[in-house]
Structures are given as structure tokens and as C-alpha cells.
Tab-separated table of C-alpha atoms and ligand atoms in Angstrom:
chain	number	residue	atom	x	y	z
A	1	MET	CA	31.824	-63.724	41.392
A	2	LEU	CA	33.273	-60.906	43.528
A	3	ILE	CA	31.118	-57.782	43.874
A	4	PHE	CA	32.793	-54.376	44.266
A	5	GLY	CA	31.087	-51.005	44.733
A	6	GLY	CA	32.688	-47.806	43.493
A	7	SER	CA	32.133	-44.722	45.640
A	8	ALA	CA	28.953	-43.811	43.701
A	9	SER	CA	27.210	-47.115	44.444
A	10	GLU	CA	28.538	-48.556	47.703
A	11	VAL	CA	25.120	-49.246	49.219
A	12	LEU	CA	23.649	-50.689	46.021
A	13	ALA	CA	26.685	-53.014	45.760
A	14	ILE	CA	26.063	-54.263	49.323
A	15	ASP	CA	22.392	-54.910	48.508
A	16	ILE	CA	23.273	-56.795	45.314
A	17	ALA	CA	25.920	-58.882	47.115
A	18	LYS	CA	23.395	-59.732	49.866
A	19	ILE	CA	20.891	-61.057	47.326
A	20	LEU	CA	23.663	-63.122	45.744
A	21	GLY	CA	24.565	-64.509	49.176
A	22	ALA	CA	27.991	-62.846	49.174
A	23	ALA	CA	29.746	-60.050	51.032
A	24	VAL	CA	30.799	-57.009	49.057
A	25	SER	CA	34.562	-57.037	48.409
A	26	LYS	CA	36.684	-54.177	49.674
A	27	LEU	CA	38.203	-51.233	47.835
A	28	GLU	CA	40.059	-48.396	49.485
A	29	ILE	CA	39.343	-45.152	47.689
A	30	LYS	CA	40.579	-41.808	48.966
A	31	ARG	CA	41.796	-38.497	47.702
A	32	PHE	CA	45.280	-37.058	47.743
A	33	PRO	CA	45.442	-33.440	48.905
A	34	ASP	CA	45.779	-32.282	45.279
A	35	GLY	CA	42.412	-33.838	44.391
A	36	GLU	CA	43.721	-36.953	42.634
A	37	LYS	CA	42.262	-40.332	43.634
A	38	TYR	CA	44.053	-43.172	45.391
A	39	LEU	CA	42.743	-46.694	44.851
A	40	ARG	CA	43.682	-49.981	46.445
A	41	VAL	CA	41.954	-53.299	45.716
A	42	GLN	CA	41.889	-55.057	49.092
A	43	GLN	CA	40.985	-58.503	47.835
A	44	ASP	CA	42.845	-60.993	45.701
A	45	VAL	CA	41.145	-60.829	42.299
A	46	SER	CA	43.604	-62.997	40.428
A	47	GLY	CA	41.733	-65.511	38.252
A	48	GLN	CA	38.351	-64.202	39.521
A	49	CYS	CA	35.242	-62.893	37.815
A	50	VAL	CA	34.503	-59.421	39.260
A	51	ALA	CA	31.450	-57.162	38.967
A	52	ILE	CA	32.054	-53.450	39.563
A	53	ILE	CA	28.922	-51.466	40.472
A	54	GLN	CA	29.351	-47.771	39.737
A	55	SER	CA	26.576	-45.380	38.685
A	56	THR	CA	27.676	-42.161	36.962
A	57	PHE	CA	25.325	-39.452	38.287
A	58	HIS	CA	25.957	-35.891	39.515
A	59	HIS	CA	29.761	-36.126	39.058
A	60	PRO	CA	29.871	-38.232	35.899
A	61	ASP	CA	33.503	-37.502	34.990
A	62	GLU	CA	34.735	-38.428	38.468
A	63	TYR	CA	32.696	-41.617	38.731
A	64	LEU	CA	33.471	-42.727	35.204
A	65	PHE	CA	37.192	-42.181	35.745
A	66	GLU	CA	36.969	-44.059	39.045
A	67	TYR	CA	35.366	-46.997	37.212
A	68	LEU	CA	38.247	-46.936	34.708
A	69	LEU	CA	40.812	-46.926	37.553
A	70	ILE	CA	39.110	-49.852	39.324
A	71	ALA	CA	38.673	-51.993	36.214
A	72	ASP	CA	42.160	-51.285	34.866
A	73	SER	CA	43.744	-52.132	38.232
A	74	MET	CA	41.773	-55.364	38.463
A	75	ARG	CA	42.817	-56.400	34.981
A	76	ASP	CA	46.413	-55.634	35.957
A	77	LEU	CA	45.986	-57.703	39.144
A	78	GLY	CA	44.936	-60.708	37.086
A	79	ALA	CA	41.100	-60.633	37.183
A	80	GLU	CA	39.788	-63.172	34.677
A	81	LYS	CA	36.519	-61.452	33.769
A	82	ILE	CA	35.416	-57.868	34.449
A	83	ILE	CA	31.749	-56.909	34.431
A	84	ALA	CA	30.768	-53.242	34.451
A	85	VAL	CA	27.439	-52.445	36.103
A	86	ILE	CA	26.691	-48.761	35.498
A	87	PRO	CA	23.012	-48.378	36.476
A	88	TYR	CA	22.755	-44.697	35.503
A	89	LEU	CA	24.773	-44.267	32.356
A	90	ALA	CA	25.871	-40.664	31.968
A	91	TYR	CA	26.569	-39.127	28.576
A	92	ALA	CA	23.853	-41.237	26.917
A	93	ARG	CA	21.715	-38.237	25.895
A	94	GLN	CA	24.269	-37.272	23.276
A	95	ASP	CA	23.872	-40.475	21.293
A	96	GLU	CA	23.977	-38.676	17.952
A	97	ARG	CA	25.708	-35.674	16.375
A	98	PHE	CA	22.743	-33.268	16.358
A	99	ASN	CA	24.865	-30.307	15.165
A	100	PRO	CA	28.093	-30.342	13.176
A	101	GLY	CA	31.191	-30.816	15.308
A	102	GLU	CA	29.427	-32.159	18.407
A	103	ALA	CA	30.902	-35.058	20.375
A	104	VAL	CA	28.858	-38.268	20.348
A	105	THR	CA	29.667	-38.716	24.020
A	106	ILE	CA	28.156	-42.155	24.546
A	107	GLU	CA	30.487	-43.624	21.939
A	108	THR	CA	33.494	-42.168	23.766
A	109	VAL	CA	32.232	-43.646	27.052
A	110	ALA	CA	31.817	-47.079	25.425
A	111	LYS	CA	35.352	-46.955	24.000
A	112	LEU	CA	36.806	-45.978	27.399
A	113	VAL	CA	34.923	-48.732	29.267
A	114	GLU	CA	36.198	-51.318	26.784
A	115	SER	CA	39.741	-49.939	26.748
A	116	VAL	CA	40.370	-51.018	30.376
A	117	GLY	CA	39.522	-54.649	29.668
A	118	THR	CA	35.817	-54.730	30.594
A	119	ASN	CA	34.355	-57.977	29.234
A	120	GLU	CA	30.634	-57.400	29.736
A	121	PHE	CA	28.518	-54.298	30.334
A	122	TYR	CA	25.209	-53.767	32.141
A	123	THR	CA	23.142	-50.620	32.534
A	124	VAL	CA	19.509	-49.862	33.411
A	125	ASN	CA	17.054	-48.051	31.115
A	126	ALA	CA	19.771	-46.151	29.275
A	127	HIS	CA	18.684	-42.838	27.804
A	128	LEU	CA	19.512	-43.849	24.246
A	129	HIS	CA	16.573	-42.469	22.357
A	130	ARG	CA	18.018	-42.808	18.896
A	131	ILE	CA	19.690	-46.185	19.434
A	132	ASN	CA	17.290	-48.971	20.278
A	133	ASP	CA	19.941	-51.599	20.943
A	134	ILE	CA	22.774	-50.778	23.330
A	135	SER	CA	24.998	-53.444	21.816
A	136	ARG	CA	25.302	-51.184	18.753
A	137	ILE	CA	27.675	-48.909	20.679
A	138	PHE	CA	29.742	-51.630	22.381
A	139	SER	CA	31.794	-54.392	20.856
A	140	ILE	CA	31.654	-56.398	24.109
A	141	GLN	CA	28.365	-57.955	25.304
A	142	ALA	CA	26.147	-55.113	26.545
A	143	HIS	CA	22.764	-55.305	28.281
A	144	ASN	CA	20.172	-52.602	28.931
A	145	LEU	CA	18.075	-53.903	31.861
A	146	SER	CA	14.621	-52.509	32.547
A	147	ALA	CA	13.548	-51.492	36.038
A	148	VAL	CA	10.060	-50.455	34.945
A	149	PRO	CA	8.439	-53.703	36.203
A	150	LEU	CA	10.033	-53.132	39.643
A	151	LEU	CA	8.762	-49.549	39.715
A	152	ALA	CA	5.252	-50.568	38.683
A	153	GLU	CA	5.180	-53.442	41.196
A	154	TYR	CA	6.168	-50.992	43.932
A	155	ILE	CA	3.315	-48.674	42.944
A	156	SER	CA	0.883	-51.561	42.771
A	157	ARG	CA	1.846	-52.873	46.240
A	158	ASN	CA	2.203	-49.605	48.119
A	159	ILE	CA	-0.011	-46.919	46.615
A	160	GLU	CA	-3.775	-47.025	46.497
A	161	LEU	CA	-5.012	-45.877	43.090
A	162	ASP	CA	-8.645	-45.456	42.070
A	163	ASN	CA	-9.549	-46.237	38.428
A	164	PRO	CA	-5.914	-45.619	37.456
A	165	VAL	CA	-4.311	-44.887	34.115
A	166	VAL	CA	-0.608	-44.771	33.224
A	167	ILE	CA	0.683	-41.719	31.363
A	168	GLY	CA	4.067	-41.199	29.698
A	169	PRO	CA	5.015	-37.518	29.329
A	170	ASP	CA	6.264	-37.844	25.749
A	171	GLU	CA	6.346	-40.217	22.804
A	172	GLU	CA	9.733	-41.622	23.844
A	173	SER	CA	8.256	-42.744	27.157
A	174	GLU	CA	5.719	-45.020	25.462
A	175	GLN	CA	7.856	-48.161	26.041
A	176	TRP	CA	7.995	-47.490	29.812
A	177	ALA	CA	4.361	-46.424	30.121
A	178	ALA	CA	3.276	-49.564	28.249
A	179	ALA	CA	5.428	-51.838	30.446
A	180	ALA	CA	4.140	-50.235	33.664
A	181	ALA	CA	0.531	-50.439	32.431
A	182	ARG	CA	0.992	-54.171	31.761
A	183	VAL	CA	2.121	-54.764	35.356
A	184	LEU	CA	-0.692	-52.617	36.775
A	185	GLY	CA	-3.239	-54.124	34.382
A	186	VAL	CA	-4.546	-50.701	33.243
A	187	ASP	CA	-4.677	-48.445	30.129
A	188	PHE	CA	-1.872	-46.130	29.139
A	189	ASP	CA	-1.295	-43.153	26.895
A	190	VAL	CA	1.519	-40.735	26.153
A	191	LEU	CA	1.438	-36.952	25.896
A	192	GLU	CA	3.072	-34.806	23.218
A	193	LYS	CA	6.158	-32.928	24.374
A	194	LYS	CA	8.056	-30.159	22.615
A	195	ARG	CA	11.357	-29.167	24.226
A	196	ILE	CA	11.884	-25.362	24.157
A	197	ASN	CA	15.312	-25.439	25.874
A	198	ALA	CA	17.194	-27.495	28.533
A	199	GLU	CA	14.737	-26.460	31.274
A	200	ARG	CA	11.452	-25.671	29.457
A	201	VAL	CA	9.056	-28.007	27.678
A	202	GLU	CA	5.505	-27.708	26.280
A	203	ILE	CA	3.154	-30.652	26.831
A	204	LYS	CA	-0.176	-31.477	25.134
A	205	THR	CA	-2.632	-34.344	25.691
A	206	ARG	CA	-3.430	-36.959	23.082
A	207	ARG	CA	-6.501	-39.174	23.408
A	208	LEU	CA	-6.972	-40.735	26.837
A	209	ASN	CA	-9.441	-39.210	29.268
A	210	VAL	CA	-7.961	-38.757	32.751
A	211	LYS	CA	-10.963	-36.959	34.277
A	212	ASN	CA	-11.665	-38.223	37.829
A	213	ARG	CA	-8.985	-40.896	37.465
A	214	ASP	CA	-5.797	-41.449	39.458
A	215	VAL	CA	-2.716	-41.243	37.270
A	216	ALA	CA	0.687	-42.937	37.418
A	217	VAL	CA	3.171	-40.936	35.318
A	218	ILE	CA	6.180	-43.021	34.257
A	219	ASP	CA	9.412	-41.621	32.800
A	220	ASP	CA	13.025	-42.738	32.630
A	221	ILE	CA	14.675	-39.618	34.068
A	222	ILE	CA	13.655	-36.637	36.164
A	223	SER	CA	16.401	-34.097	35.700
A	224	THR	CA	15.311	-30.443	36.076
A	225	GLY	CA	11.734	-31.594	36.695
A	226	GLY	CA	10.494	-29.406	33.801
A	227	THR	CA	8.841	-32.327	31.989
A	228	ILE	CA	6.947	-33.528	35.051
A	229	VAL	CA	5.896	-30.014	36.149
A	230	GLU	CA	4.306	-29.384	32.727
A	231	THR	CA	2.790	-32.892	32.687
A	232	VAL	CA	1.169	-32.355	36.083
A	233	LYS	CA	-0.285	-28.996	34.903
A	234	VAL	CA	-1.874	-30.682	31.881
A	235	LEU	CA	-3.204	-33.634	33.900
A	236	ARG	CA	-4.731	-31.353	36.551
A	237	ARG	CA	-6.331	-29.214	33.830
A	238	GLU	CA	-7.836	-32.398	32.381
A	239	GLY	CA	-9.327	-33.350	35.765
A	240	ALA	CA	-6.894	-36.003	37.056
A	241	ARG	CA	-7.131	-36.785	40.770
A	242	LYS	CA	-4.173	-38.353	42.588
A	243	ILE	CA	-0.933	-38.040	40.577
A	244	VAL	CA	1.916	-40.452	41.319
A	245	VAL	CA	5.171	-40.020	39.411
A	246	GLY	CA	7.647	-42.862	39.046
A	247	CYS	CA	11.014	-42.530	37.352
A	248	ILE	CA	13.959	-44.873	36.987
A	249	HIS	CA	16.734	-42.294	37.405
A	250	PRO	CA	16.063	-39.451	39.878
A	251	VAL	CA	18.795	-37.074	38.693
A	252	LEU	CA	16.932	-34.219	40.452
A	253	ALA	CA	19.203	-31.405	39.277
A	254	GLY	CA	19.137	-28.171	41.313
A	255	ASN	CA	15.772	-27.567	42.985
A	256	ALA	CA	13.904	-30.168	40.891
A	257	LEU	CA	12.359	-31.951	43.880
A	258	ALA	CA	10.944	-28.719	45.325
A	259	ARG	CA	9.574	-27.790	41.868
A	260	LEU	CA	7.864	-31.176	41.645
A	261	TYR	CA	6.142	-30.915	45.008
A	262	GLU	CA	5.159	-27.291	44.306
A	263	SER	CA	3.563	-28.438	41.043
A	264	GLY	CA	1.047	-30.456	43.054
A	265	VAL	CA	2.256	-33.991	42.421
A	266	ASP	CA	1.055	-36.263	45.243
A	267	ILE	CA	3.823	-38.858	45.333
A	268	VAL	CA	7.108	-39.026	43.449
A	269	LEU	CA	9.468	-41.969	43.547
A	270	GLY	CA	12.485	-43.395	41.791
A	271	THR	CA	15.108	-46.101	42.055
A	272	ASP	CA	18.488	-46.166	43.768
A	273	SER	CA	20.385	-45.934	40.456
A	274	ILE	CA	20.902	-42.473	41.949
A	275	PRO	CA	20.566	-42.298	45.746
A	276	SER	CA	18.056	-39.534	46.535
A	277	PRO	CA	15.240	-38.694	48.983
A	278	ILE	CA	12.778	-40.395	46.592
A	279	SER	CA	14.812	-43.562	45.855
A	280	ARG	CA	12.284	-45.980	47.339
A	281	VAL	CA	12.783	-48.785	44.821
A	282	SER	CA	16.030	-50.760	44.856
A	283	LEU	CA	17.535	-52.015	41.619
A	284	ALA	CA	19.371	-54.738	43.534
A	285	PRO	CA	16.946	-57.591	42.622
A	286	THR	CA	17.039	-56.752	38.879
A	287	ILE	CA	20.838	-56.458	38.786
A	288	ALA	CA	21.430	-59.517	40.993
A	289	SER	CA	19.212	-61.658	38.802
A	290	ALA	CA	21.122	-60.485	35.680
A	291	LEU	CA	24.486	-61.217	37.340
A	292	ARG	CA	23.306	-64.701	38.327
A	293	LYS	CA	23.045	-65.537	34.627
A	294	VAL	CA	26.617	-64.432	33.778
A	295	LYS	CA	28.837	-67.235	32.526
A	296	GLU	CA	32.011	-67.025	34.624
B	1	LIG	C1	13.444	-37.049	27.871
B	1	LIG	O1	13.640	-37.471	26.765
B	1	LIG	C2	13.459	-37.907	29.081
B	1	LIG	O2	12.738	-39.086	28.900
B	1	LIG	C3	12.952	-37.145	30.304
B	1	LIG	O3	11.602	-36.795	30.084
B	1	LIG	C4	13.787	-35.916	30.509
B	1	LIG	O4	15.141	-36.256	30.556
B	1	LIG	C5	13.397	-35.225	31.795
B	1	LIG	O5	14.170	-34.079	31.918
B	1	LIG	P1	13.638	-32.853	32.769
B	1	LIG	O6	13.313	-33.360	34.130
B	1	LIG	O7	14.826	-31.905	32.779
B	1	LIG	O8	12.478	-32.266	32.044
């Protein structure tokens, strides 16, 4: 299998290739003066199985279009099998028509990815809260990998926690909080969240007592940081001691990181689905082990 990294995930692609005992294959990607992209595949892909690693954060339209260019060119150049690895899958929040006339964006993304000849699709902890099985939106084989065990193992190995408990900031985070708690061998609970608007949320506690305990908060995404800021306020009010926050996708929009540290969180970390100052956990082992199982 040949591994290629789009411009959003060059380093992650190198790390994945290393684990698989390969070198990352070369793409030349540059911009014309008018802003359009130029792409050249610098490796013979004819008859080969190729994996294209390309997260879609911060500039989702650009990175998604770049994926389409890469995959379509490879199909045209005779690649036998094309595997999309899109660790952070943009446009997944709109997985339903909440109001009349809205675009169900994730369905459009799935159709586009398939239209260029992608044979198999991988993502990591997709934000599909109303769809519990990602293969419902794809007609090709699609896999939603979980990086929660990696995140929890990192916390367990590197951060000292006293009488810890895992907390998910809302009901939707229960699956991740439960998985992290299993790895850490501790209790978990989730809080109740009401979203007021895109940046403001209200959070209430449910049953678990966090007084004088260290807390690991686990969520899939930190975007504006609003959810975590409110969660930290509630946990402090309830007497929590050290607060460690782990997320899969550190979107960190605007001044989110500053807001988080100002809120009094002790440690915040995420994965390299989105390269960021807190991306301490690499997804490379999870993705490499999934790619090892692909039938070429
Ligand atoms: C919500 O459903 C997600 O699991 C995250 O809690 C949310 O996306 C975080 O967004 P923000 O950081 O903007 O509160």
C-alpha cells in the first residue's frame, strides 16, 4: 500500500507510513497565482492500493477539494484501490435537516468522496450524533475509528491523578467517557448540557460526586471552548481538584485555547487529527493498525 499525505496531514502521513515500515509517497501541491491548486502525483500508482491521509479542519472546503483532486487523479492514473483517511471529518455536525431547507452537509461530503472513485473510507470519532453507524451515509465500506483508548492511555501513562473520575460534558459524550473510564479503571458520569447558541452552553451536574477528586474530562471536539469552560466552572464549584481535559479533535476556533487556560483547567490535550499546540497524542498507531487490515 502506498501512503500519501495531503497538505492538511503531511506529518501524520509520515508517522503512519513509518509504523507500516514504508516511506510516504510524494505529491507536489502548490498554488497558481490566481489561488487555484496545482497537483502532481510523483509516484507511479498504476495497479497500486493507495491510502490518502487528509484531515479537513480549519479550511474544510480547501482540504476536501484537495482530497477530491488527489483521489480523482490517482484513479485516472490507474490506482487499483483508493482509501480515504479523513481523521477529522468536517461537515459532520449537520447530519440532519434541523430546519426546513437546510443542507445535510455530511451526505454531500459522502457523495463527493465516492464520486472520485474512493473504495474505502476511514475517519476517527466522527461527530455524527444522530447517526450511530457511519456506513449509513456511505455506499462504500466506511469505518469510524475510535481514538479514545489512545487518549486515555496517554493520560494514564503521563498524568498523575488522585482518586480520579471521568466526566463527559454532555449526554452525547457518554460513549467516550465510558470508554476512557474503562481504560483508566475508574467511574464515569456525564453532565447535562443545554446549548444556548454556537458559543454559549449551560451545564448542570447529574449524580457523581467530584469533591476532592481529580477529574479527566473527555469530549470529541473542542471548538470554541464554550463547553469545556462551563464544565470546568461546574466541576470547580462541586469541589474538583486537578482537571485534565482530553479531546479527540482540537479544533480550537479563535481564542479557544486561551479561554480554556483562563477557565482554570490544569492540562488540556488532544490528538493530531488537527495539528495544534495541545496535539500530544498521535493517531498514527490507530490508523496504521486499521490500514494493516485492509484487503488490497
Ligand atoms: C458537542 O456535541 C460536542 O461533543 C462538543 O462538546 C462541542 O462540539 C464542543 O464545542 P465548543 O467547544 O464550541 O463548545
